[in-house]
């Protein structure tokens, strides 16, 4: 697709979220103009400030309006004045669950000029993708306390896995591996030696779905071993598919390998017809940098690129990806906040110029 309509809801959110989202949007607008895409955007005022003022996190009328946008660009969630967990659960996880965004896609690519903590590894070694299930596992909030606050207290938090939930994620990952067309290797990351019920379901489903994809090489790592291999031989990986909780953990490890939170982006994707997907930089709200112009917007611009790709604008997405690499490779001094050699908004301008 090289022209068409694209409706994007923008949730700047907390801290530096609005600043980085603005740069993502700047690049989105610039590439839309170049590619003849009719872009329509709307800002949604959600996050810690609104919660503190009104007590609202995700009012039903706002949610209903958001649902009419096929794509959401999210800045960050997390406010120092709000207890941890309230906004994360009430806004971020609520959107993921209610919009049934069952894929959490985390590309792990070391861009040119970006430093990795791995000695002797470069951009050709660190280029893989994690497909994290995004609606089940310990994230469902099932559990409870017994005898709370007493010495006999019991706390339970249940990991929920369904056949439907793991199958749709695994099948999407196989298709993605095929479309990506690189090593054509899909690695299941789980813990089948200990989680002999839940991850047995994942294992059996993986084996069954694999039969439909004879062109894809299947591979398996226990999650602990995966952490080791990711550091020692990241070049082994092409696409990883994993559960929600393990995916959360290994994508922070992967994020630092690709240059850290200023670079890493993710997509919460509902691939079904009419599904609403949401794209976000991984950096968090970084409150101490709010308004300083020091925060790195590359992750948010990267998220905007993912938004384009998942919306079917492959050419525009490739353009953004290439422009990011020009800027990291030939302009920016560092990916760390305050050390980029440019302000937040100058980095956005540089990407626009490189489109
Ligand atoms: C992530 C984050 C979230 C998660 C938090 C903020 C709830 O760490 O997107 O990886 O655990 O999924
Ligand atoms: Mn995380």
mmCIF file of N, CA and C and ligand atoms in Angstrom, residues 77 88-89 92-93 96 104 106 132 134 139 244-245 247-249 251-252 268 280 282, ligand 1:
data_model
loop_
_atom_site.group_PDB
_atom_site.id
_atom_site.type_symbol
_atom_site.label_atom_id
_atom_site.label_comp_id
_atom_site.label_asym_id
_atom_site.label_seq_id
_atom_site.Cartn_x
_atom_site.Cartn_y
_atom_site.Cartn_z
ATOM 1 N N UNK A 77 3.414 5.457 30.409
ATOM 2 C CA UNK A 77 2.502 5.404 31.543
ATOM 3 C C UNK A 77 3.325 5.263 32.815
ATOM 4 N N UNK A 88 -0.480 1.467 35.438
ATOM 5 C CA UNK A 88 -0.021 0.339 34.614
ATOM 6 C C UNK A 88 -1.171 -0.641 34.398
ATOM 7 N N UNK A 89 -1.866 -0.955 35.523
ATOM 8 C CA UNK A 89 -2.977 -1.909 35.421
ATOM 9 C C UNK A 89 -4.209 -1.268 34.809
ATOM 10 N N UNK A 92 -2.556 0.768 30.832
ATOM 11 C CA UNK A 92 -1.788 -0.025 29.867
ATOM 12 C C UNK A 92 -2.316 -1.454 29.743
ATOM 13 N N UNK A 93 -2.376 -2.165 30.875
ATOM 14 C CA UNK A 93 -2.834 -3.557 30.810
ATOM 15 C C UNK A 93 -4.318 -3.627 30.449
ATOM 16 N N UNK A 96 -4.504 -3.338 26.726
ATOM 17 C CA UNK A 96 -4.041 -4.592 26.109
ATOM 18 C C UNK A 96 -5.103 -5.681 26.193
ATOM 19 N N UNK A 104 2.440 -9.212 21.634
ATOM 20 C CA UNK A 104 3.338 -8.121 22.005
ATOM 21 C C UNK A 104 4.619 -8.340 21.206
ATOM 22 N N UNK A 106 8.232 -7.357 19.892
ATOM 23 C CA UNK A 106 9.406 -6.583 20.291
ATOM 24 C C UNK A 106 10.590 -6.860 19.360
ATOM 25 N N UNK A 132 5.730 -11.982 22.097
ATOM 26 C CA UNK A 132 5.294 -12.275 23.469
ATOM 27 C C UNK A 132 3.778 -12.367 23.501
ATOM 28 N N UNK A 134 0.248 -11.750 25.023
ATOM 29 C CA UNK A 134 0.002 -10.480 25.714
ATOM 30 C C UNK A 134 -1.309 -10.421 26.492
ATOM 31 N N UNK A 139 -0.439 -12.379 34.264
ATOM 32 C CA UNK A 139 -0.965 -11.025 34.069
ATOM 33 C C UNK A 139 -2.484 -10.931 34.204
ATOM 34 N N UNK A 244 3.631 -14.581 28.318
ATOM 35 C CA UNK A 244 3.564 -13.169 28.709
ATOM 36 C C UNK A 244 4.628 -12.801 29.751
ATOM 37 N N UNK A 245 4.714 -13.571 30.823
ATOM 38 C CA UNK A 245 5.644 -13.236 31.910
ATOM 39 C C UNK A 245 7.102 -13.382 31.481
ATOM 40 N N UNK A 247 8.163 -13.348 28.492
ATOM 41 C CA UNK A 247 8.387 -12.350 27.440
ATOM 42 C C UNK A 247 8.699 -10.990 28.032
ATOM 43 N N UNK A 248 8.018 -10.652 29.122
ATOM 44 C CA UNK A 248 8.294 -9.375 29.790
ATOM 45 C C UNK A 248 9.754 -9.329 30.231
ATOM 46 N N UNK A 249 10.210 -10.412 30.818
ATOM 47 C CA UNK A 249 11.562 -10.421 31.392
ATOM 48 C C UNK A 249 12.637 -10.441 30.293
ATOM 49 N N UNK A 251 12.512 -9.517 27.281
ATOM 50 C CA UNK A 251 12.586 -8.348 26.383
ATOM 51 C C UNK A 251 13.278 -7.154 27.039
ATOM 52 N N UNK A 252 13.395 -7.134 28.355
ATOM 53 C CA UNK A 252 14.245 -6.099 28.969
ATOM 54 C C UNK A 252 15.716 -6.446 28.744
ATOM 55 N N UNK A 268 1.623 -3.657 20.650
ATOM 56 C CA UNK A 268 0.583 -4.512 21.231
ATOM 57 C C UNK A 268 -0.450 -4.679 20.131
ATOM 58 N N UNK A 280 4.315 1.480 21.315
ATOM 59 C CA UNK A 280 4.895 2.262 22.418
ATOM 60 C C UNK A 280 6.412 2.142 22.484
ATOM 61 N N UNK A 282 9.706 1.705 24.810
ATOM 62 C CA UNK A 282 9.812 0.916 26.033
ATOM 63 C C UNK A 282 10.359 1.693 27.221
HETATM 64 C C1 LIG B 1 6.164 -3.869 29.503
HETATM 65 C C2 LIG B 1 6.025 -3.298 30.892
HETATM 66 C C3 LIG B 1 4.641 -3.641 31.437
HETATM 67 C C4 LIG B 1 4.508 -5.146 31.468
HETATM 68 C C5 LIG B 1 4.331 -3.018 32.810
HETATM 69 C C6 LIG B 1 4.524 -1.509 32.791
HETATM 70 C C7 LIG B 1 2.962 -3.377 33.319
HETATM 71 O O1 LIG B 1 7.033 -3.766 31.715
HETATM 72 O O2 LIG B 1 5.416 -3.424 28.610
HETATM 73 O O3 LIG B 1 7.006 -4.733 29.296
HETATM 74 O O4 LIG B 1 4.859 -5.786 32.474
HETATM 75 O O5 LIG B 1 4.046 -5.710 30.490
#
